[in-house]
Coordinates of C-alpha atoms and ligand atoms in Angstrom, one line a residue:
Chain S
X49 CA -14.1 12.2 22.5
X50 CA -14.5 9.8 19.6
X51 CA -17.7 8.3 18.3
X52 CA -17.2 5.2 20.5
X53 CA -15.4 5.4 23.7
X54 CA -15.2 3.1 26.7
X55 CA -13.5 3.5 30.0
X56 CA -12.6 0.6 32.2
X57 CA -15.4 -1.4 30.6
X58 CA -16.1 -4.8 32.1
X59 CA -18.9 -7.4 31.6
X60 CA -19.9 -10.5 33.4
X61 CA -22.1 -13.2 31.9
X62 CA -24.2 -15.0 34.4
X63 CA -24.1 -18.8 34.2
X64 CA -26.9 -20.7 36.0
X65 CA -26.1 -24.1 37.5
X66 CA -28.4 -26.9 38.6
X67 CA -30.4 -24.9 41.1
X68 CA -31.3 -21.2 41.1
X69 CA -29.0 -20.1 43.8
X70 CA -26.0 -21.5 41.9
X71 CA -25.1 -18.5 39.8
X72 CA -21.6 -18.1 38.4
X73 CA -20.1 -15.0 36.9
X74 CA -18.0 -15.3 33.9
X75 CA -15.9 -12.2 33.1
X76 CA -16.0 -11.9 29.4
X77 CA -14.3 -8.5 29.0
X78 CA -12.3 -6.6 31.6
X79 CA -10.8 -3.1 31.9
X80 CA -11.3 -2.2 28.2
X81 CA -10.6 1.4 27.5
X82 CA -10.8 2.3 23.8
X83 CA -11.5 5.5 21.9
X84 CA -12.6 5.3 18.3
X85 CA -12.5 8.3 16.0
X86 CA -15.2 9.1 13.6
X87 CA -14.6 7.9 10.1
X88 CA -11.9 5.4 11.0
X89 CA -11.7 1.8 9.8
X90 CA -11.1 -0.3 12.9
X91 CA -10.3 -3.9 13.1
X92 CA -10.6 -6.1 16.2
X93 CA -8.6 -9.3 16.4
X94 CA -8.4 -12.0 19.0
X95 CA -8.7 -15.8 19.2
X96 CA -12.0 -17.6 20.1
X97 CA -13.5 -16.5 23.4
X98 CA -11.3 -13.4 23.8
X99 CA -14.4 -11.2 24.2
X100 CA -14.6 -9.5 20.8
X101 CA -18.3 -10.2 20.3
X102 CA -19.1 -9.1 23.9
X103 CA -17.3 -5.8 23.3
X104 CA -19.1 -5.4 20.0
X105 CA -22.5 -5.9 21.6
X106 CA -21.7 -3.1 24.0
X107 CA -21.2 -0.7 21.2
X108 CA -24.8 -1.4 20.1
X109 CA -26.2 -1.4 23.6
X110 CA -27.2 -5.1 23.2
X111 CA -25.3 -5.6 26.4
X112 CA -24.9 -3.0 29.1
X113 CA -21.6 -2.8 31.1
X114 CA -21.3 -4.5 34.5
X115 CA -18.5 -2.0 35.3
X116 CA -17.2 1.1 33.6
X117 CA -18.8 3.2 30.9
X118 CA -19.5 3.0 27.2
X119 CA -20.3 6.1 25.2
X120 CA -21.8 6.0 21.7
X121 CA -21.7 9.4 20.1
X122 CA -21.6 10.9 23.5
X123 CA -24.5 8.9 24.9
X124 CA -23.8 6.8 28.0
X125 CA -25.5 3.5 27.1
X126 CA -26.2 2.6 30.7
X127 CA -28.1 5.9 31.3
X128 CA -30.2 6.0 28.1
X129 CA -33.7 4.9 28.8
X130 CA -34.6 4.3 25.1
X131 CA -31.9 2.0 23.9
X132 CA -33.0 1.9 20.3
X133 CA -31.8 5.5 20.0
X134 CA -28.2 4.2 20.6
X135 CA -28.7 1.4 18.2
X136 CA -29.6 3.6 15.4
X137 CA -26.2 5.3 15.8
X138 CA -24.2 2.1 15.7
X139 CA -25.6 -0.6 13.4
X140 CA -24.6 -4.1 13.7
X141 CA -24.0 -6.9 11.2
X142 CA -23.7 -10.5 12.5
X143 CA -22.0 -13.6 11.4
X144 CA -24.8 -15.8 10.2
X145 CA -26.6 -14.2 7.2
X146 CA -29.7 -16.3 7.6
X147 CA -30.4 -15.4 11.2
X148 CA -30.4 -11.6 10.7
X149 CA -32.6 -11.1 7.7
X150 CA -36.1 -10.4 8.9
X151 CA -38.0 -9.6 5.8
X152 CA -39.0 -12.2 3.2
X153 CA -38.1 -9.8 0.3
X154 CA -34.9 -8.0 0.1
X155 CA -36.3 -4.5 0.0
X156 CA -38.7 -5.2 2.9
X157 CA -35.8 -6.4 4.9
X158 CA -33.8 -3.3 4.3
X159 CA -36.9 -1.2 5.2
X160 CA -37.2 -2.9 8.6
X161 CA -34.8 -0.7 10.5
X162 CA -36.2 2.6 9.2
X163 CA -39.8 1.3 10.0
X164 CA -38.8 0.7 13.6
X165 CA -37.3 4.2 13.8
X166 CA -40.6 5.7 12.6
X167 CA -39.2 7.1 9.4
X168 CA -42.1 8.4 7.1
X169 CA -43.0 6.0 4.3
X170 CA -41.7 8.1 1.4
X171 CA -38.3 8.4 3.0
X172 CA -38.1 4.8 3.8
X173 CA -38.3 4.1 0.1
X174 CA -35.6 6.6 -0.7
X175 CA -33.4 5.1 1.9
X176 CA -34.0 1.6 0.8
X177 CA -33.2 2.4 -2.8
X178 CA -30.1 4.4 -1.8
X179 CA -28.7 1.8 0.5
X180 CA -29.3 -1.1 -1.9
X181 CA -27.5 0.8 -4.6
X182 CA -24.6 1.5 -2.3
X183 CA -24.1 -2.2 -1.6
X184 CA -24.8 -3.1 -5.2
X185 CA -27.9 -5.2 -4.6
X186 CA -30.5 -2.9 -6.2
X187 CA -31.2 -5.4 -9.0
X188 CA -32.1 -8.1 -6.5
X189 CA -34.6 -5.8 -4.6
X190 CA -37.6 -8.0 -5.0
X191 CA -36.0 -11.4 -4.6
X192 CA -36.5 -13.7 -1.6
X193 CA -33.3 -13.6 0.6
X194 CA -33.4 -17.4 0.5
X195 CA -32.4 -17.3 -3.2
X196 CA -29.3 -15.2 -2.6
X197 CA -25.7 -16.3 -2.1
X198 CA -24.1 -15.9 1.3
X199 CA -22.1 -12.8 0.2
X200 CA -25.3 -11.3 -1.3
X201 CA -27.3 -12.0 1.9
X202 CA -24.5 -10.3 3.9
X203 CA -24.6 -7.3 1.6
X204 CA -28.4 -7.1 2.2
X205 CA -27.8 -7.2 5.9
X206 CA -25.3 -4.3 5.5
X207 CA -27.9 -2.4 3.4
X208 CA -30.4 -2.9 6.2
X209 CA -28.0 -1.2 8.6
X210 CA -27.0 1.5 6.1
X211 CA -30.7 2.4 5.7
X212 CA -30.7 3.4 9.3
X213 CA -28.1 6.0 8.5
X214 CA -25.8 5.1 11.4
X215 CA -22.6 6.9 12.1
X216 CA -20.9 3.7 12.7
X217 CA -21.2 0.0 11.6
X218 CA -20.0 -2.8 13.8
X219 CA -19.5 -6.1 11.9
X220 CA -19.0 -9.2 13.9
X221 CA -17.2 -11.7 11.7
X222 CA -19.4 -10.9 8.7
X223 CA -17.3 -13.1 6.4
X224 CA -16.8 -16.1 8.6
X225 CA -19.4 -18.2 6.8
X226 CA -18.7 -17.1 3.3
X227 CA -16.5 -18.4 0.5
X228 CA -13.6 -16.3 -0.8
X229 CA -15.7 -14.6 -3.4
X230 CA -18.4 -13.6 -0.9
X231 CA -15.7 -12.4 1.5
X232 CA -14.3 -10.1 -1.2
X233 CA -17.7 -8.8 -2.0
X234 CA -18.5 -7.9 1.6
X235 CA -15.2 -6.5 2.3
X236 CA -15.2 -4.3 -0.8
X237 CA -18.7 -3.0 0.2
X238 CA -17.5 -2.2 3.7
X239 CA -14.4 -0.4 2.6
X240 CA -16.4 1.7 0.1
X241 CA -18.8 2.7 2.8
X242 CA -15.9 3.8 4.9
X243 CA -14.2 5.7 2.1
X244 CA -17.1 7.3 0.3
X245 CA -19.7 7.8 3.1
X246 CA -17.2 8.3 5.9
X247 CA -19.0 5.7 8.0
X248 CA -17.0 4.5 10.9
X249 CA -16.4 0.8 10.5
X250 CA -15.5 -1.7 13.3
X251 CA -14.7 -5.0 11.8
X252 CA -14.2 -8.1 13.9
X253 CA -12.5 -10.8 11.9
X254 CA -10.3 -13.9 11.9
X255 CA -8.9 -13.2 8.5
X256 CA -5.7 -11.2 8.7
X257 CA -5.9 -10.1 5.1
X258 CA -9.0 -8.1 6.0
X259 CA -7.1 -6.1 8.5
X260 CA -4.3 -4.8 6.4
X261 CA -6.2 -1.7 5.2
X262 CA -7.6 -0.7 8.6
X263 CA -6.6 2.6 10.2
X264 CA -6.3 1.1 13.6
X265 CA -6.2 -2.5 15.1
X266 CA -7.1 -3.7 18.5
X267 CA -6.0 -7.2 19.6
X268 CA -7.9 -8.8 22.4
X269 CA -6.9 -11.7 24.6
X270 CA -9.0 -13.1 27.5
X271 CA -11.1 -10.1 27.8
X272 CA -8.3 -7.5 27.7
X273 CA -7.1 -5.2 24.9
X274 CA -3.5 -6.4 24.7
X275 CA -2.2 -4.6 21.6
X276 CA -3.3 -1.7 19.6
X277 CA -1.9 0.3 16.8
X278 CA -1.7 0.5 13.0
X279 CA -1.7 -2.8 11.1
X280 CA 2.0 -2.3 10.4
X281 CA 2.8 -1.8 14.1
X282 CA 0.8 -4.9 15.0
X283 CA 2.0 -7.2 12.3
X284 CA 5.6 -6.3 12.9
X285 CA 5.3 -8.2 16.2
X286 CA 4.9 -11.7 14.7
X287 CA 6.2 -13.5 17.7
X288 CA 3.9 -11.8 20.1
X289 CA 0.9 -12.4 17.8
X290 CA 1.8 -16.1 17.6
X291 CA 1.9 -16.2 21.4
X292 CA -1.7 -14.9 21.3
X293 CA -2.6 -17.7 18.9
X294 CA -3.1 -15.3 16.1
X295 CA -2.0 -15.5 12.4
X296 CA -0.4 -12.8 10.4
X297 CA -1.2 -12.1 6.8
X298 CA 0.5 -14.7 4.5
X299 CA 2.8 -12.1 2.9
X300 CA 3.9 -10.9 6.3
X301 CA 4.5 -14.4 7.4
X302 CA 6.6 -15.0 4.2
X303 CA 8.6 -11.9 4.8
X304 CA 9.1 -12.9 8.5
X305 CA 10.4 -16.3 7.5
X306 CA 12.7 -14.8 4.8
X307 CA 14.0 -12.4 7.4
X308 CA 14.7 -15.2 9.8
X309 CA 16.7 -17.0 7.1
X310 CA 18.9 -14.0 6.7
X311 CA 17.5 -11.7 4.1
X312 CA 17.5 -8.1 5.1
X313 CA 13.8 -7.1 5.2
X314 CA 12.0 -4.6 7.4
X315 CA 9.3 -5.7 9.9
X316 CA 5.6 -5.5 9.1
X317 CA 5.4 -6.0 5.4
X318 CA 1.7 -6.2 4.6
X319 CA 1.2 -6.5 0.8
X320 CA 2.6 -8.4 -2.0
X321 CA 3.7 -5.2 -3.8
X322 CA 5.6 -4.1 -0.7
X323 CA 7.4 -7.5 -0.5
X324 CA 8.3 -7.5 -4.2
X325 CA 9.6 -3.9 -3.8
X326 CA 11.7 -4.8 -0.8
X327 CA 13.1 -7.9 -2.4
X328 CA 14.0 -5.9 -5.5
X329 CA 15.8 -3.4 -3.3
X330 CA 17.6 -6.2 -1.5
X331 CA 18.8 -7.8 -4.8
X332 CA 19.8 -4.3 -6.2
X333 CA 21.9 -3.8 -3.1
X334 CA 23.5 -7.2 -3.7
X335 CA 24.1 -6.5 -7.3
X336 CA 25.8 -3.2 -6.6
X337 CA 28.1 -5.0 -4.1
X338 CA 31.4 -6.1 -5.9
X339 CA 30.8 -9.7 -5.1
X340 CA 31.0 -12.8 -7.4
X341 CA 28.0 -14.0 -9.3
X342 CA 28.0 -17.2 -7.5
X343 CA 27.3 -15.8 -4.1
X344 CA 24.4 -13.9 -5.4
X345 CA 22.6 -16.7 -7.1
X346 CA 23.2 -18.8 -4.0
X347 CA 21.6 -16.1 -2.0
X348 CA 18.5 -15.9 -4.2
X349 CA 18.1 -19.6 -4.3
X350 CA 18.3 -19.6 -0.5
X351 CA 15.6 -17.0 -0.5
X352 CA 13.5 -19.2 -2.7
X353 CA 13.9 -22.1 -0.5
X354 CA 12.9 -20.1 2.5
X355 CA 9.8 -18.8 0.8
X356 CA 8.9 -22.3 -0.2
X357 CA 9.3 -23.3 3.4
X358 CA 7.1 -20.4 4.6
X359 CA 4.5 -21.2 2.1
X360 CA 4.5 -24.8 3.1
X361 CA 4.1 -23.8 6.6
X362 CA 1.2 -21.6 6.0
X363 CA -0.4 -24.4 4.0
X364 CA 0.0 -26.6 6.9
X365 CA -1.6 -24.0 9.1
X366 CA -4.5 -23.8 6.7
X367 CA -4.8 -27.6 6.9
X368 CA -4.9 -27.7 10.7
X369 CA -7.4 -24.9 10.8
X370 CA -9.8 -27.0 8.7
Chain J
X108 CA -39.9 -34.5 0.8
X109 CA -40.4 -31.0 2.4
X110 CA -39.9 -29.1 -0.8
X111 CA -43.5 -29.5 -1.7
X112 CA -44.9 -27.1 0.9
X113 CA -45.9 -24.0 -0.9
X114 CA -47.4 -22.1 2.0
X115 CA -45.4 -18.9 2.5
X116 CA -43.8 -19.3 -0.9
X117 CA -44.2 -16.0 -2.8
X118 CA -44.0 -16.1 -6.6
X119 CA -43.0 -12.7 -7.9
X120 CA -44.9 -11.7 -11.1
X121 CA -46.7 -8.6 -12.4
X122 CA -50.4 -9.5 -12.3
X123 CA -53.5 -7.8 -11.1
X124 CA -53.7 -10.3 -8.2
X125 CA -50.3 -9.3 -7.1
X126 CA -51.3 -5.7 -7.1
X127 CA -54.5 -6.2 -5.1
X128 CA -54.6 -5.0 -1.5
X129 CA -53.7 -8.0 0.7
X130 CA -56.7 -7.4 2.9
X131 CA -58.9 -7.9 -0.2
X132 CA -57.1 -11.1 -1.0
X133 CA -57.3 -12.3 2.6
X134 CA -61.0 -11.7 2.9
X135 CA -61.5 -13.0 -0.6
X136 CA -59.7 -16.3 0.3
X137 CA -61.8 -16.7 3.4
X138 CA -65.0 -16.2 1.4
X139 CA -63.8 -18.5 -1.3
X140 CA -63.1 -21.3 1.3
X141 CA -66.6 -20.8 2.8
X142 CA -68.2 -20.9 -0.6
X143 CA -66.4 -24.1 -1.5
X144 CA -68.2 -25.7 1.5
X145 CA -71.4 -23.9 0.7
X146 CA -72.2 -25.1 -2.8
X147 CA -73.3 -28.7 -3.2
X148 CA -74.7 -29.2 -6.7
X149 CA -73.0 -29.7 -10.0
X150 CA -73.8 -26.2 -11.4
X151 CA -72.5 -24.7 -8.1
X152 CA -69.1 -26.5 -8.5
X153 CA -69.0 -25.6 -12.2
X154 CA -69.3 -22.0 -11.2
X155 CA -66.7 -22.2 -8.5
X156 CA -64.4 -24.0 -10.9
X157 CA -64.8 -21.3 -13.5
X158 CA -63.9 -18.6 -11.0
X159 CA -60.9 -20.6 -9.8
X160 CA -59.6 -21.1 -13.3
X161 CA -60.0 -17.4 -14.0
X162 CA -58.1 -16.5 -10.8
X163 CA -55.3 -18.9 -11.7
X164 CA -55.1 -17.3 -15.2
X165 CA -55.1 -13.8 -13.7
X166 CA -52.4 -14.6 -11.2
X167 CA -49.8 -15.4 -13.9
X168 CA -48.3 -18.0 -11.6
X169 CA -47.6 -21.3 -13.3
X170 CA -50.2 -23.9 -12.3
X171 CA -47.6 -26.4 -11.2
X172 CA -46.8 -24.2 -8.2
X173 CA -50.3 -24.6 -6.9
X174 CA -50.2 -28.3 -7.5
X175 CA -47.2 -28.5 -5.3
X176 CA -49.3 -27.4 -2.4
X177 CA -51.8 -30.2 -3.3
X178 CA -49.1 -32.8 -3.2
X179 CA -48.3 -32.0 0.4
X180 CA -51.9 -32.8 1.5
X181 CA -52.2 -35.8 -0.9
X182 CA -52.4 -38.3 2.0
X183 CA -55.0 -36.3 3.9
X184 CA -56.9 -36.0 0.7
X185 CA -56.9 -39.8 0.0
X186 CA -57.8 -40.7 3.6
X187 CA -60.7 -38.2 3.5
X188 CA -62.0 -39.6 0.2
X189 CA -61.7 -43.2 1.3
X190 CA -63.5 -42.7 4.6
X191 CA -66.3 -40.8 2.9
X192 CA -66.6 -43.5 0.2
X193 CA -66.9 -46.4 2.6
X194 CA -68.7 -44.9 5.5
X195 CA -71.5 -42.9 4.0
X196 CA -74.8 -44.8 4.3
X197 CA -77.1 -45.0 1.3
X198 CA -77.8 -47.0 -1.9
X199 CA -75.2 -49.8 -2.2
X200 CA -73.5 -50.1 -5.6
X201 CA -70.6 -52.3 -4.7
X202 CA -70.1 -54.8 -1.9
X203 CA -67.4 -57.2 -0.8
X204 CA -67.0 -58.7 2.6
X205 CA -67.6 -55.9 5.1
X206 CA -66.7 -53.1 2.6
X207 CA -69.5 -51.5 0.8
X208 CA -69.5 -48.5 -1.5
X209 CA -72.6 -46.4 -1.7
X210 CA -73.7 -44.0 -4.4
X211 CA -73.9 -41.3 -1.9
X212 CA -70.5 -42.3 -0.6
X213 CA -68.9 -41.8 -4.1
X214 CA -70.6 -38.4 -4.5
X215 CA -69.6 -37.3 -1.0
X216 CA -66.0 -38.5 -1.6
X217 CA -65.7 -36.6 -4.8
X218 CA -67.2 -33.6 -3.2
X219 CA -64.8 -33.7 -0.3
X220 CA -61.9 -34.2 -2.6
X221 CA -62.8 -31.3 -4.7
X222 CA -63.4 -29.1 -1.6
X223 CA -60.1 -29.9 -0.1
X224 CA -58.2 -29.5 -3.4
X225 CA -60.0 -26.1 -4.1
X226 CA -59.3 -25.0 -0.5
X227 CA -55.6 -25.6 -1.0
X228 CA -55.4 -24.2 -4.5
X229 CA -57.4 -21.1 -3.4
X230 CA -55.1 -20.4 -0.4
X231 CA -52.1 -21.1 -2.6
X232 CA -53.2 -18.4 -5.0
X233 CA -53.2 -16.0 -2.1
X234 CA -49.8 -17.0 -0.6
X235 CA -48.2 -17.1 -4.1
X236 CA -49.3 -13.6 -5.0
X237 CA -48.9 -12.0 -1.6
X238 CA -45.7 -11.7 0.3
X239 CA -45.9 -13.0 3.8
X240 CA -45.2 -9.5 5.1
X241 CA -48.1 -8.1 3.2
X242 CA -50.3 -10.9 4.5
X243 CA -49.4 -10.3 8.1
X244 CA -49.9 -6.6 7.5
X245 CA -53.3 -7.4 6.2
X246 CA -54.2 -9.5 9.3
X247 CA -52.8 -6.9 11.6
X248 CA -55.0 -4.3 9.9
X249 CA -58.1 -6.5 9.8
X250 CA -57.8 -7.6 13.4
X251 CA -56.6 -4.2 14.7
X252 CA -60.0 -3.5 16.4
X253 CA -59.0 -6.3 18.8
X254 CA -56.3 -4.0 20.1
X255 CA -59.0 -2.3 22.1
X256 CA -59.2 -5.4 24.3
X257 CA -55.4 -5.5 24.6
X258 CA -55.0 -8.4 22.2
X259 CA -51.3 -8.4 21.1
X260 CA -52.3 -8.0 17.4
X261 CA -49.0 -6.5 16.2
X262 CA -46.9 -9.1 18.1
X263 CA -48.8 -12.0 16.7
X264 CA -48.6 -10.6 13.2
X265 CA -44.8 -10.2 13.6
X266 CA -44.5 -13.7 14.9
X267 CA -46.4 -15.1 12.0
X268 CA -44.3 -13.2 9.4
X269 CA -41.1 -14.4 11.0
X270 CA -42.4 -18.0 11.2
X271 CA -43.3 -17.8 7.5
X272 CA -39.8 -16.6 6.7
X273 CA -38.2 -19.4 8.6
X274 CA -40.3 -22.3 7.4
X275 CA -38.3 -22.8 4.2
X276 CA -35.0 -22.5 6.2
X277 CA -36.0 -24.9 8.8
X278 CA -37.3 -27.3 6.2
X279 CA -34.0 -27.2 4.4
X280 CA -32.3 -27.8 7.7
X281 CA -34.5 -30.8 8.5
X282 CA -33.6 -32.3 5.2
X283 CA -29.9 -31.7 5.9
X284 CA -30.0 -33.2 9.4
X285 CA -32.0 -36.1 8.1
X286 CA -29.4 -36.9 5.5
X287 CA -26.6 -36.5 8.0
X288 CA -28.3 -38.9 10.4
X289 CA -29.0 -41.4 7.6
X290 CA -25.4 -41.3 6.7
X291 CA -24.6 -42.2 10.3
X292 CA -27.0 -45.1 10.1
X293 CA -30.2 -43.6 11.4
X294 CA -33.4 -45.2 10.0
X295 CA -36.5 -43.1 9.4
X296 CA -38.3 -45.5 7.2
X297 CA -38.8 -48.9 8.8
X298 CA -40.4 -50.2 12.0
X299 CA -43.8 -49.7 13.7
X300 CA -45.2 -46.4 14.7
X301 CA -43.6 -46.3 18.1
X302 CA -40.2 -47.2 16.7
X303 CA -40.6 -44.6 14.0
X304 CA -41.4 -41.9 16.5
X305 CA -38.4 -42.9 18.6
X306 CA -36.3 -42.8 15.5
X307 CA -37.3 -39.1 15.0
X308 CA -35.4 -38.1 18.2
X309 CA -32.0 -37.8 16.5
X310 CA -33.7 -35.5 14.0
X311 CA -35.8 -33.4 16.4
X312 CA -33.1 -32.8 19.0
X313 CA -30.6 -31.0 16.7
X314 CA -33.5 -29.3 14.9
X315 CA -34.8 -27.8 18.1
X316 CA -31.3 -26.8 19.3
X317 CA -30.7 -25.0 16.0
X318 CA -34.1 -23.4 16.0
X319 CA -33.6 -22.0 19.4
X320 CA -30.2 -20.7 18.4
X321 CA -31.7 -19.1 15.3
X322 CA -34.5 -17.5 17.4
X323 CA -31.9 -16.1 19.8
X324 CA -29.8 -14.7 17.0
X325 CA -32.8 -13.2 15.2
X326 CA -34.1 -11.6 18.3
X327 CA -30.7 -9.9 18.8
X328 CA -30.6 -8.8 15.1
X329 CA -34.1 -7.3 15.4
X330 CA -33.1 -5.4 18.5
X331 CA -30.0 -4.2 16.9
X332 CA -32.2 -2.8 14.1
X333 CA -34.1 -0.8 16.6
X334 CA -37.1 -3.0 16.9
X335 CA -39.1 -2.0 20.0
X336 CA -42.6 -3.3 19.5
X337 CA -45.3 -1.8 17.3
X338 CA -45.4 1.6 19.0
X339 CA -44.1 4.5 16.9
X340 CA -43.5 2.2 14.0
X341 CA -44.1 3.3 10.5
X342 CA -44.7 1.1 7.5
X343 CA -42.7 0.9 4.3
X344 CA -45.7 -0.5 2.4
X345 CA -48.8 0.9 4.2
X346 CA -52.0 -0.6 3.1
X347 CA -54.1 1.7 1.0
X348 CA -57.3 0.8 -0.9
X349 CA -57.5 1.9 -4.5
X350 CA -60.4 1.8 -7.1
X351 CA -59.3 -1.7 -8.1
X352 CA -59.7 -3.0 -4.6
X353 CA -63.3 -1.6 -4.3
X354 CA -64.2 -3.4 -7.6
X355 CA -62.6 -6.6 -6.2
X356 CA -64.7 -6.3 -3.0
X357 CA -67.8 -6.0 -5.1
X358 CA -66.9 -9.0 -7.2
X359 CA -66.1 -11.0 -4.0
X360 CA -69.4 -10.3 -2.4
X361 CA -71.2 -11.0 -5.8
X362 CA -69.4 -14.3 -5.8
X363 CA -70.6 -15.1 -2.2
X364 CA -74.2 -14.1 -3.1
X365 CA -74.0 -16.4 -6.2
X366 CA -72.8 -19.3 -4.0
X367 CA -75.5 -18.7 -1.5
X368 CA -78.0 -18.7 -4.4
X369 CA -76.6 -22.1 -5.6
X370 CA -76.9 -23.5 -2.1
X371 CA -80.5 -22.4 -1.6
X372 CA -81.6 -23.6 -5.0
X373 CA -79.5 -26.8 -4.5
X374 CA -78.2 -26.5 -8.0
Ligands
ATP291 N1 -24.2 -16.0 26.6 C1 -23.1 -16.3 27.3 N2 -23.2 -16.9 28.5 C2 -22.1 -17.2 29.2 N3 -20.8 -17.0 28.8 C3 -20.6 -16.4 27.6 C4 -21.8 -16.1 26.7 N4 -21.3 -15.6 25.6 C5 -20.0 -15.6 25.7 N5 -19.5 -16.1 26.9 C6 -18.2 -16.2 27.3 O1 -17.5 -15.0 27.3 C7 -16.2 -15.0 26.7 C8 -16.1 -14.1 25.5 O2 -17.0 -14.5 24.5 P1 -17.1 -13.8 23.1 O3 -18.3 -14.4 22.4 O4 -17.2 -12.3 23.4 O5 -15.8 -14.1 22.4 P2 -15.3 -13.9 20.9 O6 -14.0 -13.2 21.0 O7 -16.4 -13.2 20.2 O8 -15.1 -15.3 20.4 P3 -15.4 -15.9 18.9 O9 -14.1 -15.6 18.1 O10 -15.5 -17.4 19.1 O11 -16.6 -15.3 18.3 C9 -16.0 -16.5 26.4 O12 -15.2 -17.0 27.4 C10 -17.4 -17.1 26.4 O13 -17.3 -18.4 26.8
MG292 MG1 -17.7 -13.8 18.5

């Protein structure tokens, strides 16, 4: 059994109508069975309202299952009387950096978790220093969080979780409110924690570029886990993802369009380097073929046109998103 | 307009006042405020002023930060002074129509003005040199005897420290919503008092909605970080008295004694 495991997990939100007897149930997740190994970097994708946050809140026992079971490090969250013991195993970072920083000084905020857990004073200080160093925020330790950038605030929030020494960190769209720089900062911090400290990371995100380096990806749609696998497996099914209203990384999209316009590329290209390599291979292959120069240049220019088209398309997509 | 509020605005610096135990600073501030209302004569105020100036110098906080707090209560200050000036009975020194200014009125107005100003500067020194968390820790510790009668001391302290942290954020948000509504043609400046209050609705509704959402998010974030009340909680910065704090207590009570002396002798 992995660090986080759920079997047939389902959850209903209760919606209250005008009078008290009018209670409606909204099924937010249904029949979710997952098993997450210790030390993995997991990404969860899904369009708005697909139940990602609801699932995440189960991993931290902020919500308890309506049906099915959720185990965190072997503890059944529905049976544990002291829920904070579950919460110290799976820390959680939320979307809005302002609404999750409790302390009015960076270091006091990082100490909040350990204080609640009853860690002795001396050790709180070691933990605070250690975790602020890990996220690269030690030089801002006595600043007010209000004076930090979004990315820095989010790193403080991560440090606050790291100070609790959890086995697992769940991040619910931690970069959604950040600019590209802040996003990079946060992502780098998270990957470092995963690689160096072997912390299990569960990242919920709308940015496909953040998913590429994950070990395993879950795709959710209307409360169900509809796809899972390595990023390459997931992103090689561009058509299916589009049906689920999801994007693919820009490079993958470009490769997909190139392939559609007749260039012989494999499915699921994830990085620029890969694409360049594959394109080189393709052009090598064409060079070695005893064909006239004309055809080849025609082919490449065709490729360029296609890439232009794909890029334009992805730009348009960006536009509509805004 | 809201940037002027200094309450809850910590100014980091390395001064002896910053290092003092917050309980000392809290009690000291209470005693200072009491003293400001105790003394009446010129010598008394000269003494209090000297102490205040020393404290400002010791705090290493630029004086303009304390003035910011004053600016926020400027209107209250003026109203108080005007009322005192015109409404205190005594020897008339200036009269026009139904308005008359008395000698006692002027003295009383100046006294009230000084009292209010010193009250604000005095408490600003405390809030500028003490983090809100330290402050609420101090209150929790000072009021902890009340736990015996089941007063929710820890909870109130926690609520206060959170309120203090969110004041600047909500202020900023108010500013933002205000500008957004002005851009849409809202008018917060003109009209009578009723109209003005009605005009506040497009400001207050989004502000409340956002405040509730924040409260909800924050509660969740606190729970996620294992918050489960004051029981079994340790402190990162537990309050411990040192020699310096004892000296400060002695000075504070010396100061109080001096002020009582000034009061009795009417100096
Ligand atoms: N507090 C709530 N009360 C009632 N229904 C809710 C509540 N929170 C979420 N839901 C519903 O549950 C479903 C799943 O919501 P959830 O927040 O888990 O989605 P999500 O995948 O995190 O979406 P997003 O990408 O917008 O964050 C949605 O249909 C939503 O309307
Ligand atoms: Mg969500």
